[in-house]
């Protein structure tokens, strides 16, 4: 191949996927590149058509010349004429084959998701990669924490501390009757008043009736009892208020059976007037805990509450009705008697409980003479340890959790609880919360409906959607935590439908349309909303993101769901399959990571119901879903070897879809025992069936380059490009071109390396092409990368795409605002890439083409700067005069021959590149 052919044979069309990133410059660059690509594609089509017409005319001319010659030289030997015609036909066929090979190779460098989203549409691989990194933070697989590896905690007796770690069962205690005085006395001593407590007490005194709304477990019952104790004590004594007031003789606080409801309490109060019990009812406080989530349960209306308030006023009594926040309770809480009960502050709550425990177990002084104050300070230091905070995994503790945590800390500082027992107990807190959320949710639905006794054969189960929505929202939040609130809410409604159908397959469940209450969803799921951003077609837009208030809750919810509620697996699996088809990266990639965590709990079931069906799908997104699920499972040491064997089998004898999934799983770097095994498997996949899967195999080879074994990957790519078989050559060449076209954002696996506070050298290079980022970070890899790119630029079938990729690298030197972008990487790579005369001639030709581009002309100063980046540093040092002046004199502008210095006198580097044979240049 001549130098002129190498310099002038580059394609005019831009690469299909520009090297863009998350910055605004990268977004504008993508749009400009798409327009330029469209223009160049049109120019190329026109050029191809013109070239085809010219070839046809040339062939017709040759054929006419042969005919004329045959008429003039009728006596010439027929065999000679036949040999000449065959030679021309063979040359035409070789030219067509070269064109077909170039077209096939261009397809090898397409985006793996292009088949799903259209050849010219965005594929958002970078967004999917960022979503996976963010999601992996929710499931810490680097350590085998008990909070996900063990989900059953019952109770423990450590020294004289009895810890009840099992799920608390509401309603199992006393339903009606007086509250024991001991309980009230302890409440006066240890209760922590929430924010706005005084306002609640004032409203209760003024109205005699208070409807208190809060989520279960937030201390709402304790707050209600404390309010009733204070107002009844002050009313009986006729003196001050507060916990220091002396209580009257006998219990003044009563629990009321909620089955009777508000009307029955009002009737009983009126019936006692004028009788013997009227004096006993005066100044008494009543506590009702209404359950409005049961199917068929109706909240009391405003008239019922007014009637009860009037009856309480006539008896000089008080009542607090405790309800769970939600759509059913909203009318009550919006009325004149309704108020929201804020949760108790975590830090003060824990300190109070801890002080109480230490005073109980070390009255006066500890066994070693340590005062309670010193023990308290030591316990607080233990609570602030990072390992303890990670084991708890909750941002704020509820009263029952604070009691357990305080007991554990007190036992530890007193020497009764070991470090391991302390951490185990801390990890149990989230597991206990998950058990409470799911325990007996559908118990009311399993009861025989009353309509059946009347002979109705298909009465249906009313309220299933309302009943299942809270648990569906918690599951959706565990799977999609960190996504937008709208995405989680939509997924929760989808799961609500699946749960309702699974519970009652003979009936079509009702789907409430206007009953959503975002505040109730947050309160019932211990969630929080934050302002953030999500990606839409590669562009970031503002959004409200939702998370659990605690890193331990997602794993605890999934563990509880998968280990203790087997019937729910079927609807959840169907739901996850639907999420796999969601076009939003924030949804389907998060679902894939969560599915991997579920498969760790029961790999046999997960493989049969999720992994294998998705790995046999016809869409690439589902195949990536299956691969990501397998990689997440491989992150656990207990399943790593099984995943390695499975991926190895798929790469050798799997179906095309399974091999596609295996290639993507191998790109994560965890699906094989060593890097050598990983590259062997990718080569088997890429060369089989004449390179049918070269596209996905080459992409995942490049994904491995951000791992520490990048040198080994580049060495293997060089072996492939010099292989005697063409499928191996195509694999190496396609990976080389992708090395220049792919950005770091699309590949990086380390979830911490792209954070704002990360010390990783990759952190500020997310929108850099991988080749330039590696050149800047690891200069020892410049030579092997330059050799690979030289081979791609000098191989007939890959030179067009490789030239377009080189143009993208050059255009990324500076941003649109003139600030530096990838220039340090180009300063390392270009000198190694332009060491020979024809390399520099090709660079000169490319820079001139970029300068003359009508839509995106490269400024003359930028072109000169890029040219001088390619000149060897030692050669620049030998030049006399300022560098800026030398640039103007030494490098000619576009379309102007240099008057003094011919192109042949350009400086050369002292170390020549190894000579390639003609065979190597032909085969790459």
Short mmCIF file of N, CA, C and O in Angstrom, two decimals, residues 703-806:
data_model
loop_
_atom_site.label_atom_id
_atom_site.label_comp_id
_atom_site.label_asym_id
_atom_site.label_seq_id
_atom_site.Cartn_x
_atom_site.Cartn_y
_atom_site.Cartn_z
N UNK A 703 -14.06 -2.71 27.64
CA UNK A 703 -14.50 -2.48 29.02
C UNK A 703 -13.46 -2.97 30.02
O UNK A 703 -13.35 -2.45 31.13
N UNK A 704 -12.69 -3.97 29.65
CA UNK A 704 -11.68 -4.52 30.55
C UNK A 704 -10.47 -3.61 30.69
O UNK A 704 -9.66 -3.81 31.60
N UNK A 705 -10.32 -2.63 29.80
CA UNK A 705 -9.13 -1.79 29.81
C UNK A 705 -9.08 -0.82 30.98
O UNK A 705 -8.03 -0.23 31.24
N UNK A 706 -10.17 -0.62 31.68
CA UNK A 706 -10.13 0.26 32.85
C UNK A 706 -9.74 -0.52 34.10
O UNK A 706 -9.63 0.08 35.18
N UNK A 707 -9.52 -1.81 33.99
CA UNK A 707 -9.08 -2.63 35.12
C UNK A 707 -7.56 -2.62 35.20
O UNK A 707 -6.87 -2.23 34.25
N UNK A 708 -7.00 -3.03 36.31
CA UNK A 708 -5.53 -3.00 36.44
C UNK A 708 -4.79 -3.83 35.41
O UNK A 708 -3.61 -3.58 35.16
N UNK A 709 -5.44 -4.82 34.79
CA UNK A 709 -4.77 -5.70 33.83
C UNK A 709 -4.85 -5.17 32.41
O UNK A 709 -4.89 -5.95 31.45
N UNK A 710 -4.85 -3.85 32.24
CA UNK A 710 -5.00 -3.28 30.90
C UNK A 710 -3.86 -3.68 29.98
O UNK A 710 -4.06 -3.88 28.77
N UNK A 711 -2.64 -3.79 30.50
CA UNK A 711 -1.50 -4.16 29.66
C UNK A 711 -1.69 -5.55 29.06
O UNK A 711 -1.38 -5.79 27.88
N UNK A 712 -2.22 -6.48 29.84
CA UNK A 712 -2.48 -7.81 29.33
C UNK A 712 -3.56 -7.79 28.25
O UNK A 712 -3.48 -8.53 27.26
N UNK A 713 -4.56 -6.94 28.41
CA UNK A 713 -5.61 -6.84 27.41
C UNK A 713 -5.05 -6.29 26.10
O UNK A 713 -5.35 -6.81 25.01
N UNK A 714 -4.23 -5.25 26.18
CA UNK A 714 -3.65 -4.69 24.96
C UNK A 714 -2.74 -5.69 24.26
O UNK A 714 -2.71 -5.76 23.03
N UNK A 715 -1.98 -6.46 25.04
CA UNK A 715 -1.12 -7.48 24.43
C UNK A 715 -1.94 -8.52 23.69
O UNK A 715 -1.58 -8.95 22.58
N UNK A 716 -3.07 -8.92 24.27
CA UNK A 716 -3.90 -9.90 23.60
C UNK A 716 -4.54 -9.29 22.33
O UNK A 716 -4.68 -9.99 21.31
N UNK A 717 -4.93 -8.02 22.39
CA UNK A 717 -5.47 -7.37 21.19
C UNK A 717 -4.44 -7.35 20.06
O UNK A 717 -4.77 -7.55 18.89
N UNK A 718 -3.17 -7.12 20.42
CA UNK A 718 -2.12 -7.14 19.39
C UNK A 718 -1.97 -8.54 18.80
O UNK A 718 -1.76 -8.69 17.59
N UNK A 719 -2.07 -9.58 19.61
CA UNK A 719 -2.01 -10.95 19.09
C UNK A 719 -3.15 -11.21 18.11
O UNK A 719 -2.95 -11.85 17.07
N UNK A 720 -4.33 -10.72 18.45
CA UNK A 720 -5.46 -10.95 17.56
C UNK A 720 -5.27 -10.25 16.22
O UNK A 720 -5.58 -10.82 15.17
N UNK A 721 -4.77 -9.01 16.23
CA UNK A 721 -4.63 -8.28 14.97
C UNK A 721 -3.59 -8.92 14.05
O UNK A 721 -3.64 -8.73 12.83
N UNK A 722 -2.63 -9.68 14.60
CA UNK A 722 -1.61 -10.34 13.79
C UNK A 722 -1.90 -11.83 13.61
O UNK A 722 -1.03 -12.59 13.18
N UNK A 723 -3.13 -12.23 13.94
CA UNK A 723 -3.48 -13.64 13.79
C UNK A 723 -3.69 -13.96 12.31
O UNK A 723 -4.03 -13.10 11.51
N UNK A 724 -3.49 -15.23 11.96
CA UNK A 724 -3.64 -15.62 10.57
C UNK A 724 -5.10 -15.72 10.14
O UNK A 724 -5.41 -15.70 8.95
N UNK A 725 -6.02 -15.87 11.10
CA UNK A 725 -7.44 -15.97 10.76
C UNK A 725 -8.10 -14.61 10.83
O UNK A 725 -7.88 -13.83 11.75
N UNK A 726 -8.93 -14.32 9.82
CA UNK A 726 -9.55 -13.01 9.72
C UNK A 726 -10.51 -12.69 10.86
O UNK A 726 -10.56 -11.54 11.32
N UNK A 727 -11.32 -13.64 11.40
CA UNK A 727 -12.19 -13.28 12.53
C UNK A 727 -11.41 -12.77 13.74
O UNK A 727 -11.88 -11.85 14.42
N UNK A 728 -10.25 -13.34 14.02
CA UNK A 728 -9.43 -12.81 15.12
C UNK A 728 -8.95 -11.40 14.80
O UNK A 728 -8.92 -10.53 15.68
N UNK A 729 -8.53 -11.18 13.55
CA UNK A 729 -8.09 -9.84 13.17
C UNK A 729 -9.22 -8.83 13.34
O UNK A 729 -9.01 -7.73 13.86
N UNK A 730 -10.43 -9.21 12.91
CA UNK A 730 -11.56 -8.29 13.06
C UNK A 730 -11.84 -7.98 14.52
O UNK A 730 -12.19 -6.84 14.87
N UNK A 731 -11.71 -8.98 15.38
CA UNK A 731 -11.94 -8.74 16.81
C UNK A 731 -10.93 -7.74 17.36
O UNK A 731 -11.30 -6.79 18.07
N UNK A 732 -9.64 -7.92 17.03
CA UNK A 732 -8.64 -6.98 17.51
C UNK A 732 -8.80 -5.60 16.93
O UNK A 732 -8.66 -4.59 17.63
N UNK A 733 -9.10 -5.51 15.63
CA UNK A 733 -9.26 -4.20 14.99
C UNK A 733 -10.50 -3.48 15.50
O UNK A 733 -10.47 -2.26 15.74
N UNK A 734 -11.62 -4.21 15.66
CA UNK A 734 -12.83 -3.57 16.17
C UNK A 734 -12.62 -3.06 17.59
O UNK A 734 -13.07 -1.96 17.95
N UNK A 735 -11.94 -3.83 18.43
CA UNK A 735 -11.65 -3.37 19.79
C UNK A 735 -10.75 -2.14 19.76
O UNK A 735 -10.90 -1.22 20.59
N UNK A 736 -9.83 -2.08 18.82
CA UNK A 736 -8.94 -0.92 18.71
C UNK A 736 -9.72 0.35 18.37
O UNK A 736 -9.51 1.41 18.96
N UNK A 737 -10.62 0.25 17.39
CA UNK A 737 -11.43 1.42 17.02
C UNK A 737 -12.32 1.83 18.19
O UNK A 737 -12.49 3.02 18.47
N UNK A 738 -12.90 0.86 18.86
CA UNK A 738 -13.75 1.19 20.02
C UNK A 738 -12.94 1.86 21.11
O UNK A 738 -13.47 2.66 21.89
N UNK A 739 -11.68 1.53 21.22
CA UNK A 739 -10.81 2.16 22.22
C UNK A 739 -10.79 3.68 22.05
O UNK A 739 -10.67 4.41 23.04
N UNK A 740 -10.92 4.15 20.82
CA UNK A 740 -10.92 5.58 20.55
C UNK A 740 -12.32 6.19 20.58
O UNK A 740 -12.46 7.39 20.81
N UNK A 741 -13.36 5.39 20.37
CA UNK A 741 -14.72 5.91 20.27
C UNK A 741 -15.48 5.87 21.58
O UNK A 741 -16.49 6.55 21.72
N UNK A 742 -15.04 5.07 22.53
CA UNK A 742 -15.80 4.84 23.76
C UNK A 742 -15.29 5.74 24.87
O UNK A 742 -14.08 5.93 25.02
N UNK A 743 -16.21 6.28 25.67
CA UNK A 743 -15.82 7.14 26.78
C UNK A 743 -15.69 6.34 28.07
O UNK A 743 -16.23 5.25 28.20
N UNK A 744 -14.97 6.93 29.00
CA UNK A 744 -14.74 6.26 30.28
C UNK A 744 -16.06 6.02 31.01
O UNK A 744 -16.25 5.00 31.68
N UNK A 745 -16.99 6.95 30.88
CA UNK A 745 -18.29 6.82 31.55
C UNK A 745 -18.98 5.51 31.23
O UNK A 745 -19.69 4.94 32.05
N UNK A 746 -18.80 5.02 30.01
CA UNK A 746 -19.52 3.83 29.57
C UNK A 746 -18.91 2.54 30.11
O UNK A 746 -19.54 1.49 30.04
N UNK A 747 -17.71 2.62 30.67
CA UNK A 747 -16.99 1.40 30.98
C UNK A 747 -16.65 1.22 32.45
O UNK A 747 -16.52 0.10 32.92
N UNK A 748 -16.46 2.31 33.19
CA UNK A 748 -15.85 2.20 34.51
C UNK A 748 -16.71 1.39 35.44
O UNK A 748 -17.90 1.59 35.56
N UNK A 749 -16.08 0.45 36.16
CA UNK A 749 -16.83 -0.46 37.02
C UNK A 749 -16.78 -0.05 38.49
O UNK A 749 -17.64 -0.38 39.26
N UNK A 750 -15.72 0.62 38.89
CA UNK A 750 -15.56 0.97 40.29
C UNK A 750 -16.58 2.03 40.67
O UNK A 750 -16.58 3.13 40.13
N UNK A 751 -17.49 1.75 41.64
CA UNK A 751 -18.55 2.73 41.94
C UNK A 751 -18.04 3.98 42.62
O UNK A 751 -18.73 4.98 42.64
N UNK A 752 -16.83 3.95 43.20
CA UNK A 752 -16.33 5.12 43.91
C UNK A 752 -15.39 5.98 43.07
O UNK A 752 -15.03 7.07 43.48
N UNK A 753 -14.98 5.49 41.92
CA UNK A 753 -13.92 6.17 41.18
C UNK A 753 -14.38 7.41 40.44
O UNK A 753 -13.56 8.20 40.03
N UNK A 754 -15.70 7.57 40.24
CA UNK A 754 -16.20 8.75 39.55
C UNK A 754 -16.92 9.70 40.48
O UNK A 754 -17.60 10.60 40.02
N UNK A 755 -16.81 9.50 41.78
CA UNK A 755 -17.46 10.40 42.71
C UNK A 755 -16.80 11.76 42.75
O UNK A 755 -15.63 11.93 42.38
N UNK A 756 -17.55 12.75 43.20
CA UNK A 756 -17.00 14.11 43.25
C UNK A 756 -15.82 14.21 44.20
O UNK A 756 -14.92 15.03 44.01
N UNK A 757 -15.81 13.39 45.26
CA UNK A 757 -14.74 13.45 46.25
C UNK A 757 -13.75 12.31 46.09
O UNK A 757 -13.01 11.99 47.00
N UNK A 758 -13.73 11.68 44.92
CA UNK A 758 -12.86 10.53 44.70
C UNK A 758 -11.45 11.00 44.39
O UNK A 758 -11.23 12.01 43.74
N UNK A 759 -10.46 10.23 44.86
CA UNK A 759 -9.06 10.51 44.57
C UNK A 759 -8.57 9.74 43.35
O UNK A 759 -7.40 9.81 43.01
N UNK A 760 -9.44 9.00 42.71
CA UNK A 760 -9.04 8.19 41.56
C UNK A 760 -8.68 9.10 40.39
O UNK A 760 -9.30 10.14 40.17
N UNK A 761 -7.65 8.71 39.60
CA UNK A 761 -7.32 9.52 38.41
C UNK A 761 -8.40 9.51 37.35
O UNK A 761 -8.40 10.35 36.45
N UNK A 762 -9.35 8.57 37.43
CA UNK A 762 -10.45 8.54 36.46
C UNK A 762 -11.53 9.56 36.81
O UNK A 762 -12.42 9.82 35.98
N UNK A 763 -11.50 10.10 38.02
CA UNK A 763 -12.65 10.84 38.54
C UNK A 763 -13.06 12.01 37.64
O UNK A 763 -14.24 12.24 37.42
N UNK A 764 -12.09 12.79 37.14
CA UNK A 764 -12.42 13.96 36.33
C UNK A 764 -12.28 13.68 34.84
O UNK A 764 -12.17 14.61 34.04
N UNK A 765 -12.27 12.42 34.45
CA UNK A 765 -12.11 12.07 33.04
C UNK A 765 -13.26 11.19 32.56
O UNK A 765 -13.08 10.34 31.69
N UNK A 766 -14.43 11.36 33.10
CA UNK A 766 -15.55 10.53 32.71
C UNK A 766 -15.96 10.69 31.27
O UNK A 766 -16.43 9.75 30.64
N UNK A 767 -15.78 11.90 30.69
CA UNK A 767 -16.18 12.12 29.30
C UNK A 767 -15.00 12.04 28.34
O UNK A 767 -15.10 12.47 27.19
N UNK A 768 -13.88 11.50 28.79
CA UNK A 768 -12.72 11.32 27.92
C UNK A 768 -12.85 10.02 27.14
O UNK A 768 -13.34 9.01 27.66
N UNK A 769 -12.35 9.97 25.90
CA UNK A 769 -12.19 8.67 25.23
C UNK A 769 -11.23 7.79 26.04
O UNK A 769 -10.26 8.29 26.62
N UNK A 770 -11.49 6.51 26.05
CA UNK A 770 -10.68 5.60 26.87
C UNK A 770 -9.22 5.66 26.47
O UNK A 770 -8.32 5.64 27.32
N UNK A 771 -8.93 5.75 25.17
CA UNK A 771 -7.54 5.76 24.72
C UNK A 771 -6.78 6.95 25.30
O UNK A 771 -5.63 6.80 25.78
N UNK A 772 -7.38 8.12 25.29
CA UNK A 772 -6.69 9.31 25.80
C UNK A 772 -6.61 9.31 27.32
O UNK A 772 -5.62 9.79 27.89
N UNK A 773 -7.65 8.79 27.98
CA UNK A 773 -7.58 8.70 29.44
C UNK A 773 -6.47 7.75 29.87
O UNK A 773 -5.70 8.04 30.80
N UNK A 774 -6.36 6.60 29.20
CA UNK A 774 -5.27 5.67 29.52
C UNK A 774 -3.91 6.29 29.22
O UNK A 774 -2.94 6.09 29.98
N UNK A 775 -3.80 7.04 28.13
CA UNK A 775 -2.54 7.67 27.80
C UNK A 775 -2.11 8.68 28.86
O UNK A 775 -0.91 8.80 29.18
N UNK A 776 -3.08 9.40 29.42
CA UNK A 776 -2.75 10.39 30.45
C UNK A 776 -2.48 9.75 31.81
O UNK A 776 -1.61 10.21 32.56
N UNK A 777 -3.20 8.67 32.12
CA UNK A 777 -3.08 8.06 33.44
C UNK A 777 -1.94 7.04 33.49
O UNK A 777 -1.20 6.97 34.46
N UNK A 778 -1.79 6.26 32.42
CA UNK A 778 -0.79 5.20 32.39
C UNK A 778 0.06 5.34 31.13
O UNK A 778 -0.20 4.71 30.10
N UNK A 779 1.09 6.18 31.18
CA UNK A 779 1.91 6.42 29.98
C UNK A 779 2.60 5.16 29.44
O UNK A 779 2.93 5.11 28.25
N UNK A 780 2.79 4.15 30.28
CA UNK A 780 3.43 2.94 29.79
C UNK A 780 2.58 2.19 28.77
O UNK A 780 3.07 1.28 28.08
N UNK A 781 1.31 2.54 28.67
CA UNK A 781 0.42 1.88 27.70
C UNK A 781 0.33 2.62 26.38
O UNK A 781 -0.38 2.18 25.47
N UNK A 782 1.04 3.74 26.24
CA UNK A 782 0.94 4.54 25.02
C UNK A 782 1.46 3.77 23.82
O UNK A 782 0.82 3.74 22.75
N UNK A 783 2.64 3.15 23.93
CA UNK A 783 3.22 2.45 22.79
C UNK A 783 2.34 1.31 22.27
O UNK A 783 2.07 1.23 21.07
N UNK A 784 1.86 0.41 23.12
CA UNK A 784 0.99 -0.64 22.59
C UNK A 784 -0.31 -0.09 21.99
O UNK A 784 -0.80 -0.61 20.98
N UNK A 785 -0.87 0.97 22.56
CA UNK A 785 -2.08 1.56 21.97
C UNK A 785 -1.77 2.19 20.62
O UNK A 785 -2.54 2.07 19.66
N UNK A 786 -0.61 2.87 20.51
CA UNK A 786 -0.24 3.48 19.23
C UNK A 786 -0.01 2.42 18.16
O UNK A 786 -0.41 2.61 17.00
N UNK A 787 0.61 1.32 18.53
CA UNK A 787 0.81 0.24 17.56
C UNK A 787 -0.52 -0.31 17.05
O UNK A 787 -0.69 -0.59 15.86
N UNK A 788 -1.46 -0.48 17.96
CA UNK A 788 -2.77 -0.99 17.57
C UNK A 788 -3.48 -0.02 16.64
O UNK A 788 -4.07 -0.42 15.61
N UNK A 789 -3.45 1.26 16.96
CA UNK A 789 -4.11 2.24 16.12
C UNK A 789 -3.42 2.37 14.77
O UNK A 789 -4.08 2.56 13.74
N UNK A 790 -2.09 2.26 14.74
CA UNK A 790 -1.38 2.29 13.47
C UNK A 790 -1.83 1.14 12.58
O UNK A 790 -2.04 1.30 11.38
N UNK A 791 -1.99 -0.04 13.18
CA UNK A 791 -2.43 -1.20 12.42
C UNK A 791 -3.83 -0.97 11.86
O UNK A 791 -4.12 -1.29 10.70
N UNK A 792 -4.74 -0.42 12.68
CA UNK A 792 -6.11 -0.17 12.21
C UNK A 792 -6.13 0.87 11.09
O UNK A 792 -6.91 0.77 10.14
N UNK A 793 -5.25 1.90 11.19
CA UNK A 793 -5.22 2.94 10.16
C UNK A 793 -4.60 2.45 8.87
O UNK A 793 -4.82 3.05 7.81
N UNK A 794 -3.83 1.38 8.92
CA UNK A 794 -3.15 0.88 7.73
C UNK A 794 -3.70 -0.44 7.24
O UNK A 794 -3.06 -1.14 6.46
N UNK A 795 -4.88 -0.81 7.71
CA UNK A 795 -5.57 -2.00 7.23
C UNK A 795 -6.76 -1.55 6.39
O UNK A 795 -7.53 -0.69 6.81
N UNK A 796 -6.89 -2.14 5.21
CA UNK A 796 -7.86 -1.63 4.23
C UNK A 796 -9.28 -1.59 4.79
O UNK A 796 -9.97 -0.58 4.67
N UNK A 797 -9.74 -2.66 5.40
CA UNK A 797 -11.14 -2.72 5.81
C UNK A 797 -11.46 -1.87 7.03
O UNK A 797 -12.62 -1.59 7.30
N UNK A 798 -10.46 -1.47 7.80
CA UNK A 798 -10.71 -0.69 9.02
C UNK A 798 -10.23 0.74 8.94
O UNK A 798 -10.50 1.53 9.86
N UNK A 799 -9.52 1.12 7.85
CA UNK A 799 -8.89 2.44 7.85
C UNK A 799 -9.90 3.58 7.84
O UNK A 799 -9.66 4.63 8.45
N UNK A 800 -11.06 3.40 7.17
CA UNK A 800 -12.04 4.48 7.13
C UNK A 800 -12.59 4.78 8.51
O UNK A 800 -12.63 5.94 8.95
N UNK A 801 -13.03 3.74 9.22
CA UNK A 801 -13.58 3.94 10.56
C UNK A 801 -12.50 4.41 11.51
O UNK A 801 -12.74 5.26 12.39
N UNK A 802 -11.30 3.88 11.37
CA UNK A 802 -10.21 4.30 12.25
C UNK A 802 -9.85 5.76 12.03
O UNK A 802 -9.53 6.49 12.98
N UNK A 803 -9.89 6.22 10.77
CA UNK A 803 -9.60 7.63 10.50
C UNK A 803 -10.66 8.53 11.13
O UNK A 803 -10.33 9.59 11.69
N UNK A 804 -11.91 8.15 11.04
CA UNK A 804 -12.97 8.94 11.69
C UNK A 804 -12.77 8.95 13.21
O UNK A 804 -13.02 9.97 13.86
N UNK A 805 -12.36 7.81 13.78
CA UNK A 805 -12.11 7.77 15.22
C UNK A 805 -10.96 8.69 15.59
O UNK A 805 -11.01 9.38 16.63
N UNK A 806 -9.91 8.73 14.77
CA UNK A 806 -8.80 9.63 15.05
C UNK A 806 -9.25 11.08 14.99
O UNK A 806 -8.81 11.92 15.79
#
